[in-house]
Coordinates of C-alpha atoms in Angstrom, one line a residue:
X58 CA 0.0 0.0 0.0
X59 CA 1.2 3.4 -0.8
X60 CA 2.1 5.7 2.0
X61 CA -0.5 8.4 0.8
X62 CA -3.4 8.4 -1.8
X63 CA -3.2 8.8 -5.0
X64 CA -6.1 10.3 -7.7
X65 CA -5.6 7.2 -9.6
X66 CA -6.4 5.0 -6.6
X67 CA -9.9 7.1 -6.0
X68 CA -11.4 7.2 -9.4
X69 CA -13.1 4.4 -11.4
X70 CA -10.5 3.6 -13.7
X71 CA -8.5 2.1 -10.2
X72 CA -10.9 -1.2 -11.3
X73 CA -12.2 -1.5 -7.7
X74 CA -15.2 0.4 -8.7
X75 CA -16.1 -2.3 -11.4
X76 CA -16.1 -5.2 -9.6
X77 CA -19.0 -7.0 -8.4
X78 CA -20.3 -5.7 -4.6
X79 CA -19.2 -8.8 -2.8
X80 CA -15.6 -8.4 -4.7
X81 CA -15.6 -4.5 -3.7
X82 CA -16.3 -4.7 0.0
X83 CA -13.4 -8.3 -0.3
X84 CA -11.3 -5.5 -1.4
X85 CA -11.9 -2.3 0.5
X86 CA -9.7 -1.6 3.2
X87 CA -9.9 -2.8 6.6
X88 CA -10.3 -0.5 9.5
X89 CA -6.6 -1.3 10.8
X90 CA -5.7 -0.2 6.9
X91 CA -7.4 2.9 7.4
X92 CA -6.0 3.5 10.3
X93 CA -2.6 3.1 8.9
X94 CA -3.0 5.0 5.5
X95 CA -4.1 8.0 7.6
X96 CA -1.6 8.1 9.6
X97 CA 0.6 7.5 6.9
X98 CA -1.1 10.9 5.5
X99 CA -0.6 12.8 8.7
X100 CA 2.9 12.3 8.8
X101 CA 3.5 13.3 5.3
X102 CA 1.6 16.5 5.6
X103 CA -1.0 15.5 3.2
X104 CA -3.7 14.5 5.6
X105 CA -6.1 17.2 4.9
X106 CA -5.8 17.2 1.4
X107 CA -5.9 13.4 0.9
X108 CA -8.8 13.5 3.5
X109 CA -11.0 15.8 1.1
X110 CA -10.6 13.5 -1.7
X111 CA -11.6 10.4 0.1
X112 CA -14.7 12.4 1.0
X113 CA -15.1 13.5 -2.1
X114 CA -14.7 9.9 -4.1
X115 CA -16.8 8.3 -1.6
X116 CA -19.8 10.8 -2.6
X117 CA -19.0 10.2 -6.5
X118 CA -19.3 6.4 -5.6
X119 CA -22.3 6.6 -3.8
X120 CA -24.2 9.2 -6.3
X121 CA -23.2 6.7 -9.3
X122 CA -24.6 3.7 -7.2
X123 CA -21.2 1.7 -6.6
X124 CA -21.5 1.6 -2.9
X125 CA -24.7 2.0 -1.0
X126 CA -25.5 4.2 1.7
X127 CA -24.2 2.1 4.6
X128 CA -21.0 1.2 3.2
X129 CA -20.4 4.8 2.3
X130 CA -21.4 5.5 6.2
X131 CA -18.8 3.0 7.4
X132 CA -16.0 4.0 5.1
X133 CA -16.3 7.8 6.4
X134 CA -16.5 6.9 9.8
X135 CA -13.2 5.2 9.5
X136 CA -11.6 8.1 7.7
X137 CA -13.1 10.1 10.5
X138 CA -11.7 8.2 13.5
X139 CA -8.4 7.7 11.9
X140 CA -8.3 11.3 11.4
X141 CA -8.4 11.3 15.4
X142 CA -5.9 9.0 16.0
X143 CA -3.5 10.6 14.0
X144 CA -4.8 14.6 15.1
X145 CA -3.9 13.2 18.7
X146 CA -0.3 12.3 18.1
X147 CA 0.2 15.8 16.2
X148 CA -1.0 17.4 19.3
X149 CA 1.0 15.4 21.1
X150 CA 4.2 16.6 19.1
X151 CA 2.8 20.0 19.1
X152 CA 2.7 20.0 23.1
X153 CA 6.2 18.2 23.4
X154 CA 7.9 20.8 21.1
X155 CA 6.2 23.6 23.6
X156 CA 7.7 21.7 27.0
X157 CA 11.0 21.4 25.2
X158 CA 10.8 25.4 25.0
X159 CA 9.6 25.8 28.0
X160 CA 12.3 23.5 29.7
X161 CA 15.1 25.2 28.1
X162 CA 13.4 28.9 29.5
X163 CA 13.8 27.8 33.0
X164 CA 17.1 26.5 32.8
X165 CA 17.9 29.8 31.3
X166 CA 16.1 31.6 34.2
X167 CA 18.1 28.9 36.9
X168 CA 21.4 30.2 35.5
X169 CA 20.5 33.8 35.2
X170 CA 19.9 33.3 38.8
X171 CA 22.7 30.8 40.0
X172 CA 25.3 32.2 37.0
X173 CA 27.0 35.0 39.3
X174 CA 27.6 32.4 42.2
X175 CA 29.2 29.9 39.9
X176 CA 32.7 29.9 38.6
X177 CA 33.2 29.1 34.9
X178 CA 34.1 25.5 35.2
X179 CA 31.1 24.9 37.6
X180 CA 28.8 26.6 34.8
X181 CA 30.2 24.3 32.2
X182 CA 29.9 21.2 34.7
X183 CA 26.4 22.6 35.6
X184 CA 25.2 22.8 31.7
X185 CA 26.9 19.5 30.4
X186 CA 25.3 17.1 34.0
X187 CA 22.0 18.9 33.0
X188 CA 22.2 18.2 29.3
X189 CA 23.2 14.8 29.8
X190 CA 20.4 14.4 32.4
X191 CA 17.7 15.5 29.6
X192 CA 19.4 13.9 26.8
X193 CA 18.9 10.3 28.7
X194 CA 15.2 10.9 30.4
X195 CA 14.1 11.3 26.8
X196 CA 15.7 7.9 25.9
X197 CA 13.8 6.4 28.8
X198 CA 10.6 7.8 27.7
X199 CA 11.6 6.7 24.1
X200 CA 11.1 3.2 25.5
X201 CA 7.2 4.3 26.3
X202 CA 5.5 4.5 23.0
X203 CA 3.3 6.8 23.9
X204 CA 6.0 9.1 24.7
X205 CA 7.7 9.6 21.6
X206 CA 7.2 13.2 20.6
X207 CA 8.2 14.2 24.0
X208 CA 11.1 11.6 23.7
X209 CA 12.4 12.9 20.8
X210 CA 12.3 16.8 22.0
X211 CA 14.1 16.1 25.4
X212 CA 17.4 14.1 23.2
X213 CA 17.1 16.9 20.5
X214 CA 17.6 19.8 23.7
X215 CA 19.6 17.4 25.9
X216 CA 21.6 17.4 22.9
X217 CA 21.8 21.5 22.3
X218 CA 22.7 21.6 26.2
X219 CA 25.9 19.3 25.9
X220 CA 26.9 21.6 22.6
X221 CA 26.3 24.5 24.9
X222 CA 28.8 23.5 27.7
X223 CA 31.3 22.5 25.3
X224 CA 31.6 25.5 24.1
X225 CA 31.3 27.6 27.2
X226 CA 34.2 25.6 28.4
X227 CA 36.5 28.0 26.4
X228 CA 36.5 30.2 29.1
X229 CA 37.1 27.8 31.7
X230 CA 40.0 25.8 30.2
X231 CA 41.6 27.4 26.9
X232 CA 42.5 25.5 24.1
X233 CA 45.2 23.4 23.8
X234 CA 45.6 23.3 27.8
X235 CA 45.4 19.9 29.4
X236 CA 41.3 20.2 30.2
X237 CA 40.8 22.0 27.2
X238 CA 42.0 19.5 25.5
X239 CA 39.9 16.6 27.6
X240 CA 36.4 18.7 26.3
X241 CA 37.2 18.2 23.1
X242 CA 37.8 14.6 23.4
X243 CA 34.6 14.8 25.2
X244 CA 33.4 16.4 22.4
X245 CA 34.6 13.6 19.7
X246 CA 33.5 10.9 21.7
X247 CA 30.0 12.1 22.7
X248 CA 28.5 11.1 19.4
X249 CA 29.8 7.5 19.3
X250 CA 28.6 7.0 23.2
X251 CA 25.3 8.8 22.0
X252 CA 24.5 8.8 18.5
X253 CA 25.3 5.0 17.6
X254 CA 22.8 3.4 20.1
X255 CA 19.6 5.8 18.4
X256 CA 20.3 4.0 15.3
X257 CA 18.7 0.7 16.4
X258 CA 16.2 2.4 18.8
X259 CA 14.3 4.9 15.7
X260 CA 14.6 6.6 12.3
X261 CA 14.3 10.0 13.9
X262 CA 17.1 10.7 15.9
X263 CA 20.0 9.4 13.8
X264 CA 19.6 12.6 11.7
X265 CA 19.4 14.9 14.7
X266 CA 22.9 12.9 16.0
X267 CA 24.4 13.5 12.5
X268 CA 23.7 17.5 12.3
X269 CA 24.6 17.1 16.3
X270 CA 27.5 15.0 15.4
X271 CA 29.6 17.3 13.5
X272 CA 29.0 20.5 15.5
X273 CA 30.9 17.8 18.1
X274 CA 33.8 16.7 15.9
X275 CA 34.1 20.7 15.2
X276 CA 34.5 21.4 19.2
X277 CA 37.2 18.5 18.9
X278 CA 39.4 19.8 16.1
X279 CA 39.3 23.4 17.8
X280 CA 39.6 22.7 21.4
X281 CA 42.5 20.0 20.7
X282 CA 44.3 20.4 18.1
X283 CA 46.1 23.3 16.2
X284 CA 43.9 23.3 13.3
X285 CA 42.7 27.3 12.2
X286 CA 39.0 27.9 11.9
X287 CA 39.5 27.7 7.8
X288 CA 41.3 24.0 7.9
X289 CA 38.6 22.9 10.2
X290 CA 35.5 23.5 8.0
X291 CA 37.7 21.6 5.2
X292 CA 37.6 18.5 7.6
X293 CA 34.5 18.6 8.5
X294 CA 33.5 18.9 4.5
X295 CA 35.1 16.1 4.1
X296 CA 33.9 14.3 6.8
X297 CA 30.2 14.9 5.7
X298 CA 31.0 14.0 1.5
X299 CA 31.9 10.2 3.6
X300 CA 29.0 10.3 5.7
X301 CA 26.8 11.1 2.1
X302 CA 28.4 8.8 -0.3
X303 CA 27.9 5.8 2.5
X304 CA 24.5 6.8 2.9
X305 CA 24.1 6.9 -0.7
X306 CA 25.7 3.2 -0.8
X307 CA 23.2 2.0 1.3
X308 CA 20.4 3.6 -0.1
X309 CA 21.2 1.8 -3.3
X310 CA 21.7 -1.7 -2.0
X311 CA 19.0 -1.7 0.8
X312 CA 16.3 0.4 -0.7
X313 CA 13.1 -0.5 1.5
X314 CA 14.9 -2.6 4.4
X315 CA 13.2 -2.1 7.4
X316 CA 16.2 -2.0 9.9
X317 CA 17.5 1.0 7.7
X318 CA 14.9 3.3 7.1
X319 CA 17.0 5.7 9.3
X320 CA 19.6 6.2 6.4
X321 CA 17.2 8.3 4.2
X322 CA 16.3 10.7 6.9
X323 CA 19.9 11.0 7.9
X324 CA 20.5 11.3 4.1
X325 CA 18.1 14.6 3.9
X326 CA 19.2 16.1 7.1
X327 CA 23.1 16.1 5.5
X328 CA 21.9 18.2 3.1
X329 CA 20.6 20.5 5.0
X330 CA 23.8 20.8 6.9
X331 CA 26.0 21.4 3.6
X332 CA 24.1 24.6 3.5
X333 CA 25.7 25.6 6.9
X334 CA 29.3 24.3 5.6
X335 CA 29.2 25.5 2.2
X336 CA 28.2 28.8 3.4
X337 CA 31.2 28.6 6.4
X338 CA 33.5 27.2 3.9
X339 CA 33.0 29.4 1.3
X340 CA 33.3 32.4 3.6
X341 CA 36.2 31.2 5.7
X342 CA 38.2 29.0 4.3
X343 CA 38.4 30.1 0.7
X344 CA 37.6 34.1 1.7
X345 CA 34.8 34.5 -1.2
X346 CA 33.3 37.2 0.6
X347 CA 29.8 37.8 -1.2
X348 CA 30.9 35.1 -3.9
X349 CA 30.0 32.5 -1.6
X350 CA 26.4 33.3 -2.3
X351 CA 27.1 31.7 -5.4
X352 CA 28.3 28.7 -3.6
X353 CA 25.1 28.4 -1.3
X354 CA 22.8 28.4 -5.2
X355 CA 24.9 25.5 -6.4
X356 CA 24.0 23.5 -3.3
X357 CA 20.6 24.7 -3.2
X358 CA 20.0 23.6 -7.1
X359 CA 21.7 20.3 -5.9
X360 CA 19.3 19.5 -3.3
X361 CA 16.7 20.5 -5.5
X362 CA 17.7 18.4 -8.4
X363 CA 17.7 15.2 -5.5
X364 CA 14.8 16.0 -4.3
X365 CA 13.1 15.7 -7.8
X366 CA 14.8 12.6 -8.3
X367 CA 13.4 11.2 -4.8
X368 CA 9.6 12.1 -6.6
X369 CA 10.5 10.7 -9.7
X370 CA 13.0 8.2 -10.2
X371 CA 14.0 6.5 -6.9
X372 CA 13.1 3.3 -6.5
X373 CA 9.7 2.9 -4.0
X374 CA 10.8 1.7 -1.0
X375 CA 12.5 5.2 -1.0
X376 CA 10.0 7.5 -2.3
X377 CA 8.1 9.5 0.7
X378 CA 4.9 12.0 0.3
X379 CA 6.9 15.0 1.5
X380 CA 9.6 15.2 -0.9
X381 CA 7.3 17.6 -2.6
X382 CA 7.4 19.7 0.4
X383 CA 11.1 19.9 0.4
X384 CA 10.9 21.1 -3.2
X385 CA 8.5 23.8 -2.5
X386 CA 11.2 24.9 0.5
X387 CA 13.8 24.7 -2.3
X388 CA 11.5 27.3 -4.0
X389 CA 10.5 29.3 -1.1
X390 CA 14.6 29.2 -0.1
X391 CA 15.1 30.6 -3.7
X392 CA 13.3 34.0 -3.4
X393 CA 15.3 35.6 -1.1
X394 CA 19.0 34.1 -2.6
X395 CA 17.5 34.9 -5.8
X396 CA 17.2 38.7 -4.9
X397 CA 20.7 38.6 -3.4
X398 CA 22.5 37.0 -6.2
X399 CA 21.4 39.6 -8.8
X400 CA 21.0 42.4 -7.1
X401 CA 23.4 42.5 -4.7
X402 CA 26.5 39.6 -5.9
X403 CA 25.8 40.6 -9.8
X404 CA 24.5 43.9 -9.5
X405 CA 22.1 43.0 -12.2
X406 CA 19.2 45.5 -12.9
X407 CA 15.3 44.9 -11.8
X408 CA 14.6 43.0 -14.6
X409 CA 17.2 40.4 -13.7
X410 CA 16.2 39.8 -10.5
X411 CA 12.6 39.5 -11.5
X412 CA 14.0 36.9 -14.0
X413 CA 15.3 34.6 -11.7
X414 CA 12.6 34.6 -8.9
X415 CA 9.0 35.1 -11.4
X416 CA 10.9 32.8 -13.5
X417 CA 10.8 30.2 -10.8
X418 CA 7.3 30.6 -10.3
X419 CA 6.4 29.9 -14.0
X420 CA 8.5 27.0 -14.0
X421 CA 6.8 26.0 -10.9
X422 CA 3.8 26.4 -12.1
X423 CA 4.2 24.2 -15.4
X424 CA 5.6 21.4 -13.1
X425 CA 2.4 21.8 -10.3
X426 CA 0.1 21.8 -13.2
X427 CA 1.6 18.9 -15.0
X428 CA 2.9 16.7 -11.0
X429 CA -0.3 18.1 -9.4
X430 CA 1.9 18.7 -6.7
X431 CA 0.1 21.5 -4.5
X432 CA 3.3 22.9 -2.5
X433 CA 4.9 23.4 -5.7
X434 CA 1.5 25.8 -7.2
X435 CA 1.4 27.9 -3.5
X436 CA 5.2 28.8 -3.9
X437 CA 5.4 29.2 -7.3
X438 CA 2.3 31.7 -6.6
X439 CA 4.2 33.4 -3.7
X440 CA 7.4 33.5 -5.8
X441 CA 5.5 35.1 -9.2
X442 CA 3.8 38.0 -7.4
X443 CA 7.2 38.9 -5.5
X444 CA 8.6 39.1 -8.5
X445 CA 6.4 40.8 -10.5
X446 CA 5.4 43.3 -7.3
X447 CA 9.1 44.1 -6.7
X448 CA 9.7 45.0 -11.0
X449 CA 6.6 46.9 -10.7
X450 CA 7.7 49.3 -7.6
X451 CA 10.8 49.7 -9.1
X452 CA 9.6 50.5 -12.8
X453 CA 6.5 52.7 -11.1
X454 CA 5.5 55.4 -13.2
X455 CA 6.8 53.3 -16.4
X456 CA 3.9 52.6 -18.6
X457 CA 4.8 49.3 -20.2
X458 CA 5.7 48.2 -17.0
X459 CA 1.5 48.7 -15.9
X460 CA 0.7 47.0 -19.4
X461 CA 3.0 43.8 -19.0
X462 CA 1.8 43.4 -15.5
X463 CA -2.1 43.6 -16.7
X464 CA -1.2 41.2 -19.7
X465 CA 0.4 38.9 -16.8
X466 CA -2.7 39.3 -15.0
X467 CA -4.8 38.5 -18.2
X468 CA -2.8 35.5 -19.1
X469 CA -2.9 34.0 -15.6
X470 CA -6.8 34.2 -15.6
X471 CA -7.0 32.5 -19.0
X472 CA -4.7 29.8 -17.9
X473 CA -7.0 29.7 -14.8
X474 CA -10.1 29.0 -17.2
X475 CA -8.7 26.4 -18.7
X476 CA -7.3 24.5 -15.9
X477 CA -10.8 24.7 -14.3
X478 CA -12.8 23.5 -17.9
X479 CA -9.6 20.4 -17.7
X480 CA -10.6 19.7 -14.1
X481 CA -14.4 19.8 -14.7
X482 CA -13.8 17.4 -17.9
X483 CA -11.5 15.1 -15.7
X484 CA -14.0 15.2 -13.1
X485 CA -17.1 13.9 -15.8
X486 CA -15.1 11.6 -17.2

């Protein structure tokens, strides 16, 4: 079963709708199913979409007699409690990300109190014994299924405190000295002691542990040894290519094992952090100054370009509903660098710069329109009327500047009426 619903699975073409009623109900879903497939929904994002056209295919069947009123009864009522179930573990998550807030708020009002009485060492003991403390109660409620959300923000912040010590302890011990040096083997060995384990307990936190992991071997290389700031984003580039092209290994020879469905979310969360590094790298080590916006494009078209792969190509035990919601950030992400590289890194006029972020939204909208992916047609919105908005201020007064915007306007309305006549024709047929 697919992790979210398809259109194709909901019309009559699907061939459930054709069959016989007693070979219909055999092959409607059961309520654990249901269950499932929501949740599946939920966690993807797509829930309310998906829910609406369940709803909706359920009335078609039921107005063209292909399921009779009290099957079309059950079958909402199962959508509707699933929708429950999987609203009360959001809220759950939603709650847990608040206490995680909260909990960090009073430690920070603890040690604006207790700070001035404490000497620097004890503040770095203080903040590493209470990040520890945190990290592991959330492993403990890990082991409580019904815990998980709240499990999973305790490690993430337990996790933030022991980064925080480690790099208060500067000014306790300075670098190079005997305990300085001890933190940042602290440092290099707190991922192995911590990170290594989460891989056979979840899929979650071995992402967290790899983003976590190399702020930690950072600490290391500039607490211990007499690397400069430059030479130590070089390392930890390289350190991060390893981590990918393994990941990418395994992704290829274990598409859709069970025990490793960790690898793809630790896969996405490394590219994430190459924004970070290419950014510090860039700036640092290789002194681009406002070049290295360049730089940050490049990786931001590369995750992109993966990301459409992941919809696309990847094999299916790989695919996952919200790659299309890490394309529309790709999109969103684009607006402002967009702007920047232009108009500040090229110094390219207003035309340019509505160029390269309108552009995306037309581009965006040809691949919504033909995907019928609805991130992708919000953005690509967002990013057209920025675009256009920010050539039209700066053209004000210009008269073909008013005309090409109401011929855009025009244009967009016509395409409108078309795709509504398409969706209406879909719909009949």
């Amino acid at each position: 079963m697919q992790s979210y619903c398809q259109p194709s699975d909901l019309s009559p073409a699907s061939g459930l709708l054709h069959q016989p009623p007693s070979a219909a109900n055999a092959s409607l879903p059961s309520v654990r199913e249901g269950r499932r497939l929501s949740q599946g929904l939920a966690v993807e994002g797509r829930l309310g979409v998906a829910m609406n056209a369940v709803f909706e295919a359920i009335r078609r069947w039921e107005e063209q007699n292909l399921v009779d009123k009290e099957l079309a009864d059950t079958l909402r009522g199962e959508v509707e409690q699933s929708s429950a179930a999987v609203t009360q573990r959001l809220f759950q998550y939603v709650l847990a990300g608040t206490g995680a807030v909260v909990l960090l708020i009073a430690g920070g009002v603890f040690l604006d109190w207790a700070w001035p009485l404490m000497t620097e060492a004890l503040r770095t003991l203080t903040l590493f014994g209470v990040g520890l403390g945190v990290h592991f109660a959330g492993v403990r409620f890990e082991r409580r299924q019904q815990w998980l959300p709240t499990a999973y923000f305790m490690q993430t912040a337990g996790l933030g405190l022991l980064i925080t010590a480690l790099i208060y302890s500067q000014n306790a011990w300075p670098d190079m000295t005997l305990w300085g040096t001890m933190s940042g083997v602290v440092a290099l060995v707190a991922p192995l002691v911590l990170g290594l384990p989460s891989v056979k307990r979840n899929e979650i936190m071995p992402a967290v542990h790899l983003a976590a992991g190399l702020i930690f071997v950072g600490i290391f290389l500039h607490r211990a040894t007499p690397l400069s700031d430059g030479d130590v984003f070089w390392v930890l580039d390289g350190l991060l290519l390893l981590a990918i092209l393994r990941m990418v290994r395994m992704l290829g020879s274990d598409a859709g094992r069970d025990d490793n469905r960790w690898v793809l979310n630790a896969f996405n969360m490394s590219l994430y952090a190459g924004f970070v590094l290419v950014f510090m790298t860039g700036g640092e080590s290789l002194s681009l100054g406002e070049d290295t916006v360049y730089a940050v494009d490049l990786w931001l078209f590369l995750v992109a370009g993966v990301t459409v792969y992941g919809i696309h190509w990847a094999p299916a035990g790989l695919r996952r509903g919200w790659f299309g919601l890490q394309l529309a950030a790709c999109q969103l992400a684009w607006i402002p660098l967009g702007f920047v590289t232009t108009l500040e890194v090229a110094n390219g006029p207003p035309e340019s710069a509505m160029v390269a972020v309108a552009g995306s939204g037309v581009m965006g909208f040809l691949y919504a329109r033909e995907h019928r992916i609805r991130e992708i047609l919000a953005v690509s919105a967002l990013s057209f009327v920025i675009g256009a908005w920010y050539w039209g201020v700066e053209r004000a007064g210009a008269l073909g500047a008013v005309a090409a915007l109401a011929v855009t306007a025009a244009l967009l309305f016509w395409i409108s009426g078309k795709g509504g006549a398409r969706a209406r024709s879909d719909t009949s047929d």
